[in-house]
Coordinates of N, CA and C in Angstrom, one line a residue:
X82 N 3.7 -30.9 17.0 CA 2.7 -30.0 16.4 C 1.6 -30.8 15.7
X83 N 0.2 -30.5 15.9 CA -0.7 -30.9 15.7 C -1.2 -30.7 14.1
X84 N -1.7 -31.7 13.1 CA -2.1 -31.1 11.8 C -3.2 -29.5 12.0
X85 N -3.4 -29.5 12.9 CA -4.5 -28.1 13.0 C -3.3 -27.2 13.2
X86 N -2.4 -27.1 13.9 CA -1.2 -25.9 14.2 C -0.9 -25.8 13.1
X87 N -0.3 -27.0 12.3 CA 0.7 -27.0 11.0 C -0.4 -26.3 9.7
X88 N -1.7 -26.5 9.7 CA -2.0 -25.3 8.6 C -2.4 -24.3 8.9
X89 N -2.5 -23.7 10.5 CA -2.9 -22.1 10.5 C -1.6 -21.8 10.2
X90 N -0.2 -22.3 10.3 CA 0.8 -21.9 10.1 C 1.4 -21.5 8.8
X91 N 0.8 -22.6 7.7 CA 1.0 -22.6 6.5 C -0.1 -21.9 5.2
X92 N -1.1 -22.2 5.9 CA -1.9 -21.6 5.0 C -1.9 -20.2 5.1
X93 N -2.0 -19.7 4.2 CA -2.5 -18.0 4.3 C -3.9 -17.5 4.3
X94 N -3.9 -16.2 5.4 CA -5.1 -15.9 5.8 C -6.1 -15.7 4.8
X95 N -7.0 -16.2 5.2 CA -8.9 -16.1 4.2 C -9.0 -14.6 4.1
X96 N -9.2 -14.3 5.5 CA -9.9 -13.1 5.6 C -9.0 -12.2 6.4
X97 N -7.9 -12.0 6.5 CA -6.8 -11.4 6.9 C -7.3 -9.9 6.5
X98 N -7.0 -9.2 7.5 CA -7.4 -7.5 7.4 C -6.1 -6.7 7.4
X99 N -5.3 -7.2 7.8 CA -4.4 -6.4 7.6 C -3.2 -6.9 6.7
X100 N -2.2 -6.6 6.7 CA -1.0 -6.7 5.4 C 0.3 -5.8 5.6
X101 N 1.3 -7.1 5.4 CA 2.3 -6.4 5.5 C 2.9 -5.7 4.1
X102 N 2.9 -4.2 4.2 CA 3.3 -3.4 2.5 C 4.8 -3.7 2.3
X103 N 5.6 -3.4 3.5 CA 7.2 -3.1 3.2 C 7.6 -3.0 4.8
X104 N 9.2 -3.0 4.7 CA 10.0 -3.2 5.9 C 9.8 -1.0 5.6
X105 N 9.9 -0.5 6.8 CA 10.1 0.7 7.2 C 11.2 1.5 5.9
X106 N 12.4 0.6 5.8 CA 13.4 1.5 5.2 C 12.8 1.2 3.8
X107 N 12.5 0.4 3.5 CA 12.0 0.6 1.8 C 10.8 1.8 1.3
X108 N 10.3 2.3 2.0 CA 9.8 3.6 2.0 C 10.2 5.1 2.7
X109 N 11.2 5.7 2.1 CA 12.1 6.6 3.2 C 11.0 8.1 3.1
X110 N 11.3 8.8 4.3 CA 10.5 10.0 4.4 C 10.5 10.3 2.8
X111 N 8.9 11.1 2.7 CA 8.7 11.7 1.4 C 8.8 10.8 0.4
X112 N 8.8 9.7 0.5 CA 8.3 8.9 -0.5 C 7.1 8.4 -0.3
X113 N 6.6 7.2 -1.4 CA 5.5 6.2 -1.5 C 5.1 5.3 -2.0
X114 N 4.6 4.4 -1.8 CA 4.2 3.0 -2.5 C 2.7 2.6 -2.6
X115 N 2.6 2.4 -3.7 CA 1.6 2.0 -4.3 C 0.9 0.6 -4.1
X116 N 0.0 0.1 -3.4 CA 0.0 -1.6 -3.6 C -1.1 -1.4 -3.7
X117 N -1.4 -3.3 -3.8 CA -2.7 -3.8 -4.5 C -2.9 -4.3 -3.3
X118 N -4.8 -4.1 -2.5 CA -5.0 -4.8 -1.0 C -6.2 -5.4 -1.5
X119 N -6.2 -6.7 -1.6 CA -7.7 -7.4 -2.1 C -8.3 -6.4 -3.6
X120 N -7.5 -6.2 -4.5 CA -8.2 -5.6 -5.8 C -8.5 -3.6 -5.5
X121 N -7.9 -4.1 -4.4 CA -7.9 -2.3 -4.0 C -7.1 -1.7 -4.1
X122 N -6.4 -0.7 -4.8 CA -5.3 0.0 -5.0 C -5.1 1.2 -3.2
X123 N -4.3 1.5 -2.7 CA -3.9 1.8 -2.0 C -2.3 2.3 -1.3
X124 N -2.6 3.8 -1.2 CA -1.2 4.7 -1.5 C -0.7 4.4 0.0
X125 N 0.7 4.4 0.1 CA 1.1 4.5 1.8 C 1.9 5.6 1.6
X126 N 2.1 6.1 2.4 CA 3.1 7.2 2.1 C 3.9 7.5 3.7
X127 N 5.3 7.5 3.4 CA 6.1 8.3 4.6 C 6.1 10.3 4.7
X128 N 5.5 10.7 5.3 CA 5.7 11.9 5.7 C 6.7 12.3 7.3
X129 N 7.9 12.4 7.0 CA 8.9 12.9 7.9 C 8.6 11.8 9.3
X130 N 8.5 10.5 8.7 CA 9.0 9.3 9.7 C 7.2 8.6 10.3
X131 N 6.2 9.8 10.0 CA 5.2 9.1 10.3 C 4.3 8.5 8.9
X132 N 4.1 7.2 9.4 CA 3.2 6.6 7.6 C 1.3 7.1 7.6
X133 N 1.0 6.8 6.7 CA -0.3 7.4 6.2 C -0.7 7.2 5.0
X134 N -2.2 6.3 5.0 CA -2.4 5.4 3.8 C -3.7 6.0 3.2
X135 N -4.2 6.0 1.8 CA -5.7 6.2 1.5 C -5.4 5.1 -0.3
X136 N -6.9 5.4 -0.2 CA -7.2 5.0 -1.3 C -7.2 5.5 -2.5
X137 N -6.4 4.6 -3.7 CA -5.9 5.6 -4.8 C -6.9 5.5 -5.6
X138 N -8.3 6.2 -5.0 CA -9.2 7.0 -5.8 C -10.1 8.8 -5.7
X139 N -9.2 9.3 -6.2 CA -9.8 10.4 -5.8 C -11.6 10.5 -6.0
X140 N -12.0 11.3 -5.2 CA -13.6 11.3 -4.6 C -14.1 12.5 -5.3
X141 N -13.5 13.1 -6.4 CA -13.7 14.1 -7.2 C -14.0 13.3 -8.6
X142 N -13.5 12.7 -9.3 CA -13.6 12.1 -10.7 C -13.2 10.3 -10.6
X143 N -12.5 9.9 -9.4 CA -12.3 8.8 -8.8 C -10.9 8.3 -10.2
X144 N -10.2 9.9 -10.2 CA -8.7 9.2 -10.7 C -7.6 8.6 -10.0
X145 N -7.0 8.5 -10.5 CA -5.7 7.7 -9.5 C -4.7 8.7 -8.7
X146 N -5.5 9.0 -7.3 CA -5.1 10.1 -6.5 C -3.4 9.9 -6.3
X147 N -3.2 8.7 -5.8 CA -1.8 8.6 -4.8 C -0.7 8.3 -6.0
X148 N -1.3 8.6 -7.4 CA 0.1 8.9 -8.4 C 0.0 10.6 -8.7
X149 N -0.4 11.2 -8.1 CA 0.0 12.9 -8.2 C 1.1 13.0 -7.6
X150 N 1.3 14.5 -7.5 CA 2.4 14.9 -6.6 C 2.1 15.0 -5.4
X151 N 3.0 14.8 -4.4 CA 3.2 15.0 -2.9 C 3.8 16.6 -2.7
X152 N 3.0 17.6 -2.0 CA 3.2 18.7 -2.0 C 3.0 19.4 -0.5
X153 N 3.5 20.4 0.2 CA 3.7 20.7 1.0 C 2.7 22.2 0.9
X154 N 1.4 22.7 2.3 CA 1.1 23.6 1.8 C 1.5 25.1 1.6
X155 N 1.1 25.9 0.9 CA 1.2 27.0 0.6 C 0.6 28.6 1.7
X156 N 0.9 29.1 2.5 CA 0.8 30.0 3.2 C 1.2 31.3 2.9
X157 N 0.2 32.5 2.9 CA 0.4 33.8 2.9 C -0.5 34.4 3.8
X158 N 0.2 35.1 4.7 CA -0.2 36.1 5.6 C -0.6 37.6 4.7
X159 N 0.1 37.9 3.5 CA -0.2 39.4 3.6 C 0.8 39.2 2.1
X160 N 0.0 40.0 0.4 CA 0.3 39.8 -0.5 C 1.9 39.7 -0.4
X161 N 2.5 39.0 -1.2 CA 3.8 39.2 -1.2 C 4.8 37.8 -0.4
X162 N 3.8 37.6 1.0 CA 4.5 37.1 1.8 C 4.1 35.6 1.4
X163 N 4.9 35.1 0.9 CA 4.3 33.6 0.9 C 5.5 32.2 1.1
X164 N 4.8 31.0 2.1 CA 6.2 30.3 2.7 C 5.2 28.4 2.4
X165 N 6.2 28.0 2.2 CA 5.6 26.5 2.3 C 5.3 26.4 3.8
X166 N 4.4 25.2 4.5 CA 3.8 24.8 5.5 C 4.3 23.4 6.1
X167 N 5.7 23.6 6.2 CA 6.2 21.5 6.3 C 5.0 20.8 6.8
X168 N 4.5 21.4 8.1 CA 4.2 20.7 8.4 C 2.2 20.0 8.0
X169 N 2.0 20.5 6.6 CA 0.6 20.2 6.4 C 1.4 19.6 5.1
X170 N 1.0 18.2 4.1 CA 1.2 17.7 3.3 C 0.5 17.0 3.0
X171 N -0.2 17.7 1.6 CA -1.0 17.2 0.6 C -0.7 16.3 -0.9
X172 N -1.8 15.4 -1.4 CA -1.5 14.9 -2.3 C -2.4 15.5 -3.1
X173 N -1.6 15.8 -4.7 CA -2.7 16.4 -5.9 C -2.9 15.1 -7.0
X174 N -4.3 15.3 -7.1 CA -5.1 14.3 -8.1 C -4.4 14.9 -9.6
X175 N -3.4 13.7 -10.1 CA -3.1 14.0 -11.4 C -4.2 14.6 -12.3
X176 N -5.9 14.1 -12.1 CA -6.7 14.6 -13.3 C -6.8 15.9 -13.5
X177 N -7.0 16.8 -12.3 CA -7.6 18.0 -11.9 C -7.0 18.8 -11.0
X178 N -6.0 18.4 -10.0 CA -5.0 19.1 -8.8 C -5.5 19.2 -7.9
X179 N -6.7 18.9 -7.8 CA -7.4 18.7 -6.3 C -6.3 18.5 -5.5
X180 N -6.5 19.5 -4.5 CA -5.3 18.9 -3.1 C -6.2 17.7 -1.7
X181 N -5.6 16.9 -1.6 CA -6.1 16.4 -0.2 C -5.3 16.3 0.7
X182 N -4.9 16.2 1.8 CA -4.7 16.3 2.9 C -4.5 15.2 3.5
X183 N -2.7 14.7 3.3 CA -2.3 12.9 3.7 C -2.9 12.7 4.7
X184 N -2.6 13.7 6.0 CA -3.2 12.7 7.2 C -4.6 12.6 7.1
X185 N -5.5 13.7 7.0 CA -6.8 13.1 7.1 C -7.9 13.2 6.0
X186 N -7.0 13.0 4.6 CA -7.9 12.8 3.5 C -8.8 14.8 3.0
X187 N -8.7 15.4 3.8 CA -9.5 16.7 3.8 C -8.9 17.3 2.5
X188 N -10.3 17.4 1.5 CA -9.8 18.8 0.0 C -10.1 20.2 1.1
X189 N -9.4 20.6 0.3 CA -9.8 22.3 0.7 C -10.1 23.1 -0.5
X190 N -10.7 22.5 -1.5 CA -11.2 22.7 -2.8 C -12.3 22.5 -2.8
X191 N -12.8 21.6 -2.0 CA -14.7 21.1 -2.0 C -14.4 20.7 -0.5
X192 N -14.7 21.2 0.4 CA -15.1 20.9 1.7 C -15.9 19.9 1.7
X193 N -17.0 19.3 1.2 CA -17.3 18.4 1.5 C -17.2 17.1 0.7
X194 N -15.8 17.2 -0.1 CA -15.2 16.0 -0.4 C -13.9 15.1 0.2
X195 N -14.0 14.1 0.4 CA -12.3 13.5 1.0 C -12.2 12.8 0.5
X196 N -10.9 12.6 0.8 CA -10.4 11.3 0.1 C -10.2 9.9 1.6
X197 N -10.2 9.0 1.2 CA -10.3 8.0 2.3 C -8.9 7.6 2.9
X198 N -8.7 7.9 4.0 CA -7.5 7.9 4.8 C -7.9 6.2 5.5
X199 N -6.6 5.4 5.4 CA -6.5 4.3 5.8 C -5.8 4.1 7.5
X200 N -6.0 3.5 8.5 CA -5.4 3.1 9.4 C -4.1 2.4 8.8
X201 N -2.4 2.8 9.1 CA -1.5 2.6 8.6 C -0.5 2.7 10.0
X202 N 0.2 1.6 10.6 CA 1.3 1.6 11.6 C 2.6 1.0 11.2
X203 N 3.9 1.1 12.3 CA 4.8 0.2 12.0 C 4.8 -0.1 13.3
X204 N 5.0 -1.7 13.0 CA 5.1 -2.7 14.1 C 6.4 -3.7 13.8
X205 N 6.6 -4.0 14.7 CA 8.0 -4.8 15.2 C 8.1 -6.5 14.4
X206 N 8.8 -6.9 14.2 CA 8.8 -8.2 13.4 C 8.7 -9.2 14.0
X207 N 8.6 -9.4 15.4 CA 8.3 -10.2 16.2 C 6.8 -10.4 16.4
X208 N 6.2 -9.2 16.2 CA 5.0 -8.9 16.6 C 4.2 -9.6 14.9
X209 N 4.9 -9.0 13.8 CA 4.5 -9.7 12.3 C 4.2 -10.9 12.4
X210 N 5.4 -11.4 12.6 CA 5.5 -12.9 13.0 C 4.7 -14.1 13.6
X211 N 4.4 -13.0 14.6 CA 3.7 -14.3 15.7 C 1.8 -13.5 14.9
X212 N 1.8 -12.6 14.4 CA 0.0 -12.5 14.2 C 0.0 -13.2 12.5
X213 N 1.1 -13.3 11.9 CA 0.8 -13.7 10.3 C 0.3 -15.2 10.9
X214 N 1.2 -15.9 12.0 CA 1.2 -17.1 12.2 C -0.2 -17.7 12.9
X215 N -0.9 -16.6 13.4 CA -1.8 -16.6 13.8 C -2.9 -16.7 12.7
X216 N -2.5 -16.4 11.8 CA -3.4 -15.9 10.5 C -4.4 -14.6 10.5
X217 N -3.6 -13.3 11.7 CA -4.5 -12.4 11.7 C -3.8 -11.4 10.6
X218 N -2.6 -11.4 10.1 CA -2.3 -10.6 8.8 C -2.0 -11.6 7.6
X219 N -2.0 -10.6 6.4 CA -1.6 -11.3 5.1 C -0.1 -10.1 4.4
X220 N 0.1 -11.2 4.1 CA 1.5 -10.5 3.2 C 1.2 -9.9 1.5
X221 N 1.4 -8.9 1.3 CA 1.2 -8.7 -0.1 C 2.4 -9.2 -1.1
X222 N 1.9 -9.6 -2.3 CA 2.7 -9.8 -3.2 C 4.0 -9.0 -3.8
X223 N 5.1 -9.3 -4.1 CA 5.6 -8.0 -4.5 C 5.5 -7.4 -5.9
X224 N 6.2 -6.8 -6.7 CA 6.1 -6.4 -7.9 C 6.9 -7.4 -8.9
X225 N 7.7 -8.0 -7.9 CA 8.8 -9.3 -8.9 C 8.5 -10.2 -9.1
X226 N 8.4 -11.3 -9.9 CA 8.6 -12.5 -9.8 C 9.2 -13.3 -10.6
X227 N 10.1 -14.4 -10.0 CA 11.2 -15.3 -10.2 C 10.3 -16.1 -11.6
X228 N 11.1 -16.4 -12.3 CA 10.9 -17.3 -13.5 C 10.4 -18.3 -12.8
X229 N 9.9 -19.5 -12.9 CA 9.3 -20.8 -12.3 C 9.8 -21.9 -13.6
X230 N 10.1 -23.1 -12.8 CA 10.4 -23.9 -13.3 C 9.5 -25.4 -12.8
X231 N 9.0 -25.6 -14.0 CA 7.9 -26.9 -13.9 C 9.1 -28.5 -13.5
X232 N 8.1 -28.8 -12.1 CA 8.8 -30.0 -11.3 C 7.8 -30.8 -11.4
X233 N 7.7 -32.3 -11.8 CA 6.7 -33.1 -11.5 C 7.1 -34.4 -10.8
X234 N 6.5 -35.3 -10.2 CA 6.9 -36.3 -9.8 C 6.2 -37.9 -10.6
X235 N 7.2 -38.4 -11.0 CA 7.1 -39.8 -11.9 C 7.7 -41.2 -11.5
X236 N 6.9 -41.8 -11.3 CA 6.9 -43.5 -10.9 C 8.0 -43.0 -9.4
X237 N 7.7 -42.0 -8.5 CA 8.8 -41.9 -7.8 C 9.8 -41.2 -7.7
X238 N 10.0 -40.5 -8.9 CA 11.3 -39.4 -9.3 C 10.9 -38.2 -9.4
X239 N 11.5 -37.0 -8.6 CA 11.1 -35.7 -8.8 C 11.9 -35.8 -10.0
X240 N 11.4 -34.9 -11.0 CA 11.4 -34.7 -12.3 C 12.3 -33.1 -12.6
X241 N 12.8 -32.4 -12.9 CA 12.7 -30.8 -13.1 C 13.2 -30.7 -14.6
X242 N 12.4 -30.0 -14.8 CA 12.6 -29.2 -16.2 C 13.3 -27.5 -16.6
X243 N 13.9 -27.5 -17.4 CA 14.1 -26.2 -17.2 C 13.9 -25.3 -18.5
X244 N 12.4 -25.7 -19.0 CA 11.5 -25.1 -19.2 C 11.0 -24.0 -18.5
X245 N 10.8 -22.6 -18.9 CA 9.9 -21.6 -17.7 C 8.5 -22.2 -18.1
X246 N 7.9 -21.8 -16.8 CA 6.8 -22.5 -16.6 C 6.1 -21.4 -17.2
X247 N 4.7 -21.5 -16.9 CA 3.9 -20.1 -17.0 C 2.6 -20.7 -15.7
X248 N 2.5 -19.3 -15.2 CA 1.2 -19.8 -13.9 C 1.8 -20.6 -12.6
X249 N 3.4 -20.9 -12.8 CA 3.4 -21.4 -11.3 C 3.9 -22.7 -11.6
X250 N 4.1 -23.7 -10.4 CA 4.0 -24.7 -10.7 C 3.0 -26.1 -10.9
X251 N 3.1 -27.2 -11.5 CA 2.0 -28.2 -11.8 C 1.7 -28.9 -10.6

């Protein structure tokens, strides 16, 4: 392996466009996850096995759309008669209830407001694999992180301390 192989391999993408959020089962139908994409907040959401992403800013007051509720719509043919819609599911803006419309971002409160629907797939781990190594995706960070313990190296001797670090290692 050539030093040019060994850091597209190692380094992580510059400009990587895409991102891996979660393995499939860590988001089960009717749930969602919240991540951070370059300083961008960004809702994914499972609706009944298909995913669907936007941006957690609603385009009404620009509050934090993708922490509302996930709601299913509301249908009446004729007073009285009224049935949920499985198959239309909307997200409401905690500030105000605006509804939008997972798959394609559409209010039906202000027609000519949306919310921004993201391009969102699931792909095979083979397929991850070989494009992270490529450096055409980036991986996001998770929510956890392990204590760190400060390692240095002296006249020759790895060193470890088991001090927690802070920021990583030296």
């Amino acid at each position: 392996m050539t030093t040019a192989e060994t850091r597209s391999a190692t380094t992580p993408a510059r400009h990587a466009n895409r991102f891996v959020v979660a393995r499939v089962d860590e988001i089960p139908p009717g749930d969602r996850r919240i991540v951070d994409v370059g300083g961008r907040q960004v809702g994914v959401y499972n609706v009944g096995g298909r995913f669907y992403a936007m941006l957690n800013r609603c385009p009404h007051l620009a509050g934090p759309l993708c922490e509302g509720q996930v709601v299913n719509a509301v249908e009446s043919s004729v007073p009285g008669d009224v049935r949920l819609e499985e198959s239309r599911t909307y997200v409401t803006c905690p500030w105000h209830n605006w509804e939008f419309d997972v798959e394609t971002g559409q209010s039906y409160w202000n027609p000519r407001l949306r919310a921004r629907p993201l391009p969102v797939g699931v792909e095979g781990g083979a397929e991850i694999e070989a494009a992270v190594q490529r450096g055409e995706i980036d991986r996001l960070p998770g929510p956890y992180q392990a204590e760190m313990v400060p390692v240095s190296v002296e006249s020759d001797y790895v060193v470890l301390s088991l001090r927690p670090a802070r920021g990583g290692n030296r």
